[in-house]
Amino acid sequence: MHCLVVDDETRLTDLVVRYLTESGHTAEGRYDGPSGLAAARDPRLDAVLLDVMLPGMDGVEVCRTLRSEGIDVPVVLLTARGAIGERVAGLDAGADDYVVKPFAMEELLARLRAISRRRPDPAGRLQVGDLVLDPEQQRAWRADSELDLSRREFGVLRVLMENAGCVVSRLRLLEEVWDGEADLRSNAIDVHVSKVRAKVDRAFGRTTITTLRGRGYRLETAP
């Protein structure tokens, strides 16, 4: 699960980010409304923890803006004890849940797990480890970095991710990415796989895409 924590209490934000990371998730923090709104537009997010009282733009307005833009990422509001009006306004603005401050980290994580179970994965999104690909938006990321891929390179990565852990032959890449336009005897496929490997693996010090001589290529499921 990849989470965004938005709270102007920097110590609390950093504490929550560290707890989520130590619990096996990934998380990032923001400390005001405008930067939180910008970060919440990231399609890779699984949940947003959003304080109601934020400088620049309050949490209710951030949530309302996200929903008006068609962004359905689950939002958990962080509210002050007794602030019933804030909770009602937040839920009416499209928030999925709320947690009252001060809160136990275990409860916060349980709420996140609950809303994640209620939300279906984005249609067609592929994920292998920290490698994420969105076919609809034609975008891909490794960790927190977006990958700059050409159309053919994106196609190669998509086929490899769709068949993660399995061998993908050069013929299959030819048929699915080149639509048979290239010749198996040419080096077009090898060149593009090499470029994808450079951007996906070497740039991050990883070995994810392996070559099996005479058989094809494989995207390892545990890079």
PDB file of N, CA and C in Angstrom, residues 80-148:
ATOM      1  N   ALA A  80      -9.881  16.731  15.024  1.00  0.00           N
ATOM      2  CA  ALA A  80      -9.719  16.964  16.457  1.00  0.00           C
ATOM      3  C   ALA A  80     -10.864  16.308  17.217  1.00  0.00           C
ATOM      4  N   ARG A  81     -10.570  15.911  18.448  1.00  0.00           N
ATOM      5  CA  ARG A  81     -11.596  15.290  19.282  1.00  0.00           C
ATOM      6  C   ARG A  81     -12.765  16.258  19.483  1.00  0.00           C
ATOM      7  N   GLY A  82     -13.959  15.770  19.268  1.00  0.00           N
ATOM      8  CA  GLY A  82     -15.148  16.578  19.482  1.00  0.00           C
ATOM      9  C   GLY A  82     -15.549  17.433  18.295  1.00  0.00           C
ATOM     10  N   ALA A  83     -14.735  17.444  17.215  1.00  0.00           N
ATOM     11  CA  ALA A  83     -15.042  18.295  16.059  1.00  0.00           C
ATOM     12  C   ALA A  83     -16.011  17.574  15.124  1.00  0.00           C
ATOM     13  N   ILE A  84     -17.252  17.396  15.597  1.00  0.00           N
ATOM     14  CA  ILE A  84     -18.238  16.642  14.825  1.00  0.00           C
ATOM     15  C   ILE A  84     -18.549  17.334  13.504  1.00  0.00           C
ATOM     16  N   GLY A  85     -18.614  18.665  13.529  1.00  0.00           N
ATOM     17  CA  GLY A  85     -18.905  19.405  12.315  1.00  0.00           C
ATOM     18  C   GLY A  85     -17.869  19.156  11.234  1.00  0.00           C
ATOM     19  N   GLU A  86     -16.585  19.053  11.631  1.00  0.00           N
ATOM     20  CA  GLU A  86     -15.517  18.782  10.672  1.00  0.00           C
ATOM     21  C   GLU A  86     -15.703  17.417  10.029  1.00  0.00           C
ATOM     22  N   ARG A  87     -16.059  16.445  10.828  1.00  0.00           N
ATOM     23  CA  ARG A  87     -16.236  15.090  10.308  1.00  0.00           C
ATOM     24  C   ARG A  87     -17.396  15.035   9.317  1.00  0.00           C
ATOM     25  N   VAL A  88     -18.509  15.658   9.682  1.00  0.00           N
ATOM     26  CA  VAL A  88     -19.670  15.669   8.801  1.00  0.00           C
ATOM     27  C   VAL A  88     -19.331  16.361   7.482  1.00  0.00           C
ATOM     28  N   ALA A  89     -18.655  17.523   7.573  1.00  0.00           N
ATOM     29  CA  ALA A  89     -18.294  18.262   6.361  1.00  0.00           C
ATOM     30  C   ALA A  89     -17.351  17.441   5.486  1.00  0.00           C
ATOM     31  N   GLY A  90     -16.411  16.753   6.128  1.00  0.00           N
ATOM     32  CA  GLY A  90     -15.459  15.943   5.378  1.00  0.00           C
ATOM     33  C   GLY A  90     -16.116  14.769   4.684  1.00  0.00           C
ATOM     34  N   LEU A  91     -17.003  14.086   5.384  1.00  0.00           N
ATOM     35  CA  LEU A  91     -17.705  12.954   4.789  1.00  0.00           C
ATOM     36  C   LEU A  91     -18.610  13.421   3.654  1.00  0.00           C
ATOM     37  N   ASP A  92     -19.254  14.574   3.837  1.00  0.00           N
ATOM     38  CA  ASP A  92     -20.089  15.117   2.767  1.00  0.00           C
ATOM     39  C   ASP A  92     -19.256  15.516   1.553  1.00  0.00           C
ATOM     40  N   ALA A  93     -17.973  15.863   1.785  1.00  0.00           N
ATOM     41  CA  ALA A  93     -17.089  16.259   0.688  1.00  0.00           C
ATOM     42  C   ALA A  93     -16.506  15.063  -0.050  1.00  0.00           C
ATOM     43  N   GLY A  94     -16.753  13.853   0.490  1.00  0.00           N
ATOM     44  CA  GLY A  94     -16.292  12.661  -0.211  1.00  0.00           C
ATOM     45  C   GLY A  94     -15.266  11.829   0.521  1.00  0.00           C
ATOM     46  N   ALA A  95     -14.956  12.178   1.777  1.00  0.00           N
ATOM     47  CA  ALA A  95     -14.009  11.371   2.547  1.00  0.00           C
ATOM     48  C   ALA A  95     -14.610   9.999   2.844  1.00  0.00           C
ATOM     49  N   ASP A  96     -13.750   8.993   2.974  1.00  0.00           N
ATOM     50  CA  ASP A  96     -14.217   7.621   3.207  1.00  0.00           C
ATOM     51  C   ASP A  96     -14.309   7.271   4.681  1.00  0.00           C
ATOM     52  N   ASP A  97     -13.520   7.926   5.516  1.00  0.00           N
ATOM     53  CA  ASP A  97     -13.471   7.586   6.936  1.00  0.00           C
ATOM     54  C   ASP A  97     -12.783   8.731   7.670  1.00  0.00           C
ATOM     55  N   TYR A  98     -12.757   8.650   8.995  1.00  0.00           N
ATOM     56  CA  TYR A  98     -12.030   9.640   9.776  1.00  0.00           C
ATOM     57  C   TYR A  98     -11.430   8.982  11.012  1.00  0.00           C
ATOM     58  N   VAL A  99     -10.361   9.578  11.512  1.00  0.00           N
ATOM     59  CA  VAL A  99      -9.709   9.131  12.741  1.00  0.00           C
ATOM     60  C   VAL A  99      -9.540  10.350  13.632  1.00  0.00           C
ATOM     61  N   VAL A 100      -9.899  10.194  14.899  1.00  0.00           N
ATOM     62  CA  VAL A 100      -9.832  11.311  15.836  1.00  0.00           C
ATOM     63  C   VAL A 100      -8.459  11.376  16.491  1.00  0.00           C
ATOM     64  N   LYS A 101      -7.869  12.567  16.526  1.00  0.00           N
ATOM     65  CA  LYS A 101      -6.594  12.779  17.210  1.00  0.00           C
ATOM     66  C   LYS A 101      -6.835  12.917  18.716  1.00  0.00           C
ATOM     67  N   PRO A 102      -5.921  12.458  19.542  1.00  0.00           N
ATOM     68  CA  PRO A 102      -4.766  11.600  19.216  1.00  0.00           C
ATOM     69  C   PRO A 102      -5.240  10.176  18.920  1.00  0.00           C
ATOM     70  N   PHE A 103      -4.508   9.471  18.085  1.00  0.00           N
ATOM     71  CA  PHE A 103      -4.929   8.138  17.679  1.00  0.00           C
ATOM     72  C   PHE A 103      -3.785   7.148  17.870  1.00  0.00           C
ATOM     73  N   ALA A 104      -4.149   5.877  17.967  1.00  0.00           N
ATOM     74  CA  ALA A 104      -3.149   4.811  18.036  1.00  0.00           C
ATOM     75  C   ALA A 104      -2.757   4.432  16.616  1.00  0.00           C
ATOM     76  N   MET A 105      -1.483   4.203  16.399  1.00  0.00           N
ATOM     77  CA  MET A 105      -1.001   3.851  15.067  1.00  0.00           C
ATOM     78  C   MET A 105      -1.657   2.571  14.568  1.00  0.00           C
ATOM     79  N   GLU A 106      -1.898   1.629  15.479  1.00  0.00           N
ATOM     80  CA  GLU A 106      -2.506   0.362  15.084  1.00  0.00           C
ATOM     81  C   GLU A 106      -3.911   0.580  14.531  1.00  0.00           C
ATOM     82  N   GLU A 107      -4.664   1.508  15.150  1.00  0.00           N
ATOM     83  CA  GLU A 107      -6.011   1.801  14.657  1.00  0.00           C
ATOM     84  C   GLU A 107      -5.934   2.464  13.284  1.00  0.00           C
ATOM     85  N   LEU A 108      -4.993   3.381  13.127  1.00  0.00           N
ATOM     86  CA  LEU A 108      -4.840   4.063  11.844  1.00  0.00           C
ATOM     87  C   LEU A 108      -4.564   3.060  10.727  1.00  0.00           C
ATOM     88  N   LEU A 109      -3.652   2.132  10.977  1.00  0.00           N
ATOM     89  CA  LEU A 109      -3.318   1.132   9.968  1.00  0.00           C
ATOM     90  C   LEU A 109      -4.509   0.231   9.679  1.00  0.00           C
ATOM     91  N   ALA A 110      -5.280  -0.101  10.707  1.00  0.00           N
ATOM     92  CA  ALA A 110      -6.469  -0.944  10.512  1.00  0.00           C
ATOM     93  C   ALA A 110      -7.499  -0.227   9.641  1.00  0.00           C
ATOM     94  N   ARG A 111      -7.660   1.087   9.853  1.00  0.00           N
ATOM     95  CA  ARG A 111      -8.599   1.847   9.026  1.00  0.00           C
ATOM     96  C   ARG A 111      -8.137   1.858   7.566  1.00  0.00           C
ATOM     97  N   LEU A 112      -6.838   2.014   7.356  1.00  0.00           N
ATOM     98  CA  LEU A 112      -6.300   2.011   6.000  1.00  0.00           C
ATOM     99  C   LEU A 112      -6.530   0.671   5.319  1.00  0.00           C
ATOM    100  N   ARG A 113      -6.301  -0.415   6.051  1.00  0.00           N
ATOM    101  CA  ARG A 113      -6.540  -1.744   5.470  1.00  0.00           C
ATOM    102  C   ARG A 113      -8.005  -1.918   5.103  1.00  0.00           C
ATOM    103  N   ALA A 114      -8.888  -1.406   5.947  1.00  0.00           N
ATOM    104  CA  ALA A 114     -10.322  -1.563   5.719  1.00  0.00           C
ATOM    105  C   ALA A 114     -10.770  -0.829   4.453  1.00  0.00           C
ATOM    106  N   ILE A 115     -10.335   0.423   4.290  1.00  0.00           N
ATOM    107  CA  ILE A 115     -10.781   1.156   3.093  1.00  0.00           C
ATOM    108  C   ILE A 115     -10.109   0.610   1.839  1.00  0.00           C
ATOM    109  N   SER A 116      -8.907   0.049   1.973  1.00  0.00           N
ATOM    110  CA  SER A 116      -8.245  -0.544   0.815  1.00  0.00           C
ATOM    111  C   SER A 116      -8.999  -1.774   0.338  1.00  0.00           C
ATOM    112  N   ARG A 117      -9.549  -2.551   1.272  1.00  0.00           N
ATOM    113  CA  ARG A 117     -10.331  -3.732   0.894  1.00  0.00           C
ATOM    114  C   ARG A 117     -11.620  -3.343   0.188  1.00  0.00           C
ATOM    115  N   ARG A 118     -12.165  -2.180   0.546  1.00  0.00           N
ATOM    116  CA  ARG A 118     -13.418  -1.754  -0.059  1.00  0.00           C
ATOM    117  C   ARG A 118     -13.222  -1.191  -1.456  1.00  0.00           C
ATOM    118  N   ARG A 119     -11.987  -0.797  -1.783  1.00  0.00           N
ATOM    119  CA  ARG A 119     -11.728  -0.136  -3.062  1.00  0.00           C
ATOM    120  C   ARG A 119     -11.119  -1.110  -4.054  1.00  0.00           C
ATOM    121  N   PRO A 120     -11.722  -1.313  -5.224  1.00  0.00           N
ATOM    122  CA  PRO A 120     -11.106  -2.179  -6.230  1.00  0.00           C
ATOM    123  C   PRO A 120      -9.849  -1.532  -6.781  1.00  0.00           C
ATOM    124  N   ASP A 121      -8.906  -2.364  -7.225  1.00  0.00           N
ATOM    125  CA  ASP A 121      -7.701  -1.846  -7.862  1.00  0.00           C
ATOM    126  C   ASP A 121      -8.070  -1.113  -9.146  1.00  0.00           C
ATOM    127  N   PRO A 122      -7.320  -0.071  -9.488  1.00  0.00           N
ATOM    128  CA  PRO A 122      -7.593   0.615 -10.754  1.00  0.00           C
ATOM    129  C   PRO A 122      -7.560  -0.372 -11.913  1.00  0.00           C
ATOM    130  N   ALA A 123      -8.531  -0.263 -12.813  1.00  0.00           N
ATOM    131  CA  ALA A 123      -8.654  -1.228 -13.907  1.00  0.00           C
ATOM    132  C   ALA A 123      -7.382  -1.295 -14.729  1.00  0.00           C
ATOM    133  N   GLY A 124      -6.846  -2.504 -14.836  1.00  0.00           N
ATOM    134  CA  GLY A 124      -5.721  -2.712 -15.728  1.00  0.00           C
ATOM    135  C   GLY A 124      -4.369  -2.332 -15.191  1.00  0.00           C
ATOM    136  N   ARG A 125      -4.276  -1.734 -14.006  1.00  0.00           N
ATOM    137  CA  ARG A 125      -2.972  -1.347 -13.500  1.00  0.00           C
ATOM    138  C   ARG A 125      -2.156  -2.577 -13.160  1.00  0.00           C
ATOM    139  N   LEU A 126      -0.906  -2.591 -13.575  1.00  0.00           N
ATOM    140  CA  LEU A 126      -0.013  -3.708 -13.301  1.00  0.00           C
ATOM    141  C   LEU A 126       1.022  -3.308 -12.271  1.00  0.00           C
ATOM    142  N   GLN A 127       1.361  -4.221 -11.363  1.00  0.00           N
ATOM    143  CA  GLN A 127       2.395  -3.938 -10.379  1.00  0.00           C
ATOM    144  C   GLN A 127       3.202  -5.187 -10.098  1.00  0.00           C
ATOM    145  N   VAL A 128       4.515  -5.051 -10.166  1.00  0.00           N
ATOM    146  CA  VAL A 128       5.449  -6.113  -9.805  1.00  0.00           C
ATOM    147  C   VAL A 128       6.494  -5.473  -8.903  1.00  0.00           C
ATOM    148  N   GLY A 129       6.442  -5.779  -7.607  1.00  0.00           N
ATOM    149  CA  GLY A 129       7.336  -5.121  -6.659  1.00  0.00           C
ATOM    150  C   GLY A 129       7.069  -3.628  -6.658  1.00  0.00           C
ATOM    151  N   ASP A 130       8.118  -2.818  -6.830  1.00  0.00           N
ATOM    152  CA  ASP A 130       7.944  -1.368  -6.860  1.00  0.00           C
ATOM    153  C   ASP A 130       7.811  -0.840  -8.288  1.00  0.00           C
ATOM    154  N   LEU A 131       7.571  -1.737  -9.224  1.00  0.00           N
ATOM    155  CA  LEU A 131       7.393  -1.378 -10.629  1.00  0.00           C
ATOM    156  C   LEU A 131       5.899  -1.342 -10.929  1.00  0.00           C
ATOM    157  N   VAL A 132       5.404  -0.182 -11.377  1.00  0.00           N
ATOM    158  CA  VAL A 132       3.974   0.011 -11.628  1.00  0.00           C
ATOM    159  C   VAL A 132       3.772   0.510 -13.048  1.00  0.00           C
ATOM    160  N   LEU A 133       2.756  -0.025 -13.724  1.00  0.00           N
ATOM    161  CA  LEU A 133       2.459   0.383 -15.100  1.00  0.00           C
ATOM    162  C   LEU A 133       0.959   0.597 -15.246  1.00  0.00           C
ATOM    163  N   ASP A 134       0.591   1.716 -15.820  1.00  0.00           N
ATOM    164  CA  ASP A 134      -0.813   2.049 -16.065  1.00  0.00           C
ATOM    165  C   ASP A 134      -1.045   2.072 -17.571  1.00  0.00           C
ATOM    166  N   PRO A 135      -1.632   1.006 -18.136  1.00  0.00           N
ATOM    167  CA  PRO A 135      -1.839   0.937 -19.591  1.00  0.00           C
ATOM    168  C   PRO A 135      -2.736   2.044 -20.117  1.00  0.00           C
ATOM    169  N   GLU A 136      -3.747   2.433 -19.335  1.00  0.00           N
ATOM    170  CA  GLU A 136      -4.689   3.442 -19.809  1.00  0.00           C
ATOM    171  C   GLU A 136      -4.011   4.799 -19.972  1.00  0.00           C
ATOM    172  N   GLN A 137      -3.176   5.167 -18.991  1.00  0.00           N
ATOM    173  CA  GLN A 137      -2.490   6.462 -19.057  1.00  0.00           C
ATOM    174  C   GLN A 137      -1.160   6.391 -19.792  1.00  0.00           C
ATOM    175  N   GLN A 138      -0.733   5.173 -20.148  1.00  0.00           N
ATOM    176  CA  GLN A 138       0.551   4.991 -20.828  1.00  0.00           C
ATOM    177  C   GLN A 138       1.689   5.579 -19.995  1.00  0.00           C
ATOM    178  N   ARG A 139       1.690   5.240 -18.696  1.00  0.00           N
ATOM    179  CA  ARG A 139       2.722   5.740 -17.787  1.00  0.00           C
ATOM    180  C   ARG A 139       3.240   4.578 -16.941  1.00  0.00           C
ATOM    181  N   ALA A 140       4.496   4.688 -16.534  1.00  0.00           N
ATOM    182  CA  ALA A 140       5.094   3.639 -15.707  1.00  0.00           C
ATOM    183  C   ALA A 140       6.046   4.280 -14.699  1.00  0.00           C
ATOM    184  N   TRP A 141       6.197   3.610 -13.551  1.00  0.00           N
ATOM    185  CA  TRP A 141       7.051   4.120 -12.483  1.00  0.00           C
ATOM    186  C   TRP A 141       7.873   2.996 -11.875  1.00  0.00           C
ATOM    187  N   ARG A 142       9.032   3.329 -11.389  1.00  0.00           N
ATOM    188  CA  ARG A 142       9.797   2.448 -10.517  1.00  0.00           C
ATOM    189  C   ARG A 142      10.043   3.216  -9.232  1.00  0.00           C
ATOM    190  N   ALA A 143       9.606   2.653  -8.099  1.00  0.00           N
ATOM    191  CA  ALA A 143       9.655   3.349  -6.822  1.00  0.00           C
ATOM    192  C   ALA A 143       8.907   4.675  -6.983  1.00  0.00           C
ATOM    193  N   ASP A 144       9.529   5.801  -6.686  1.00  0.00           N
ATOM    194  CA  ASP A 144       8.853   7.094  -6.788  1.00  0.00           C
ATOM    195  C   ASP A 144       9.201   7.838  -8.068  1.00  0.00           C
ATOM    196  N   SER A 145       9.861   7.189  -9.008  1.00  0.00           N
ATOM    197  CA  SER A 145      10.323   7.859 -10.217  1.00  0.00           C
ATOM    198  C   SER A 145       9.546   7.389 -11.446  1.00  0.00           C
ATOM    199  N   GLU A 146       9.039   8.346 -12.216  1.00  0.00           N
ATOM    200  CA  GLU A 146       8.359   7.995 -13.457  1.00  0.00           C
ATOM    201  C   GLU A 146       9.394   7.661 -14.524  1.00  0.00           C
ATOM    202  N   LEU A 147       9.107   6.639 -15.312  1.00  0.00           N
ATOM    203  CA  LEU A 147      10.016   6.174 -16.353  1.00  0.00           C
ATOM    204  C   LEU A 147       9.705   6.860 -17.682  1.00  0.00           C
ATOM    205  N   ASP A 148      10.739   7.288 -18.368  1.00  0.00           N
ATOM    206  CA  ASP A 148      10.595   7.926 -19.673  1.00  0.00           C
ATOM    207  C   ASP A 148      10.770   6.855 -20.750  1.00  0.00           C
TER     208      ASP A 148
END
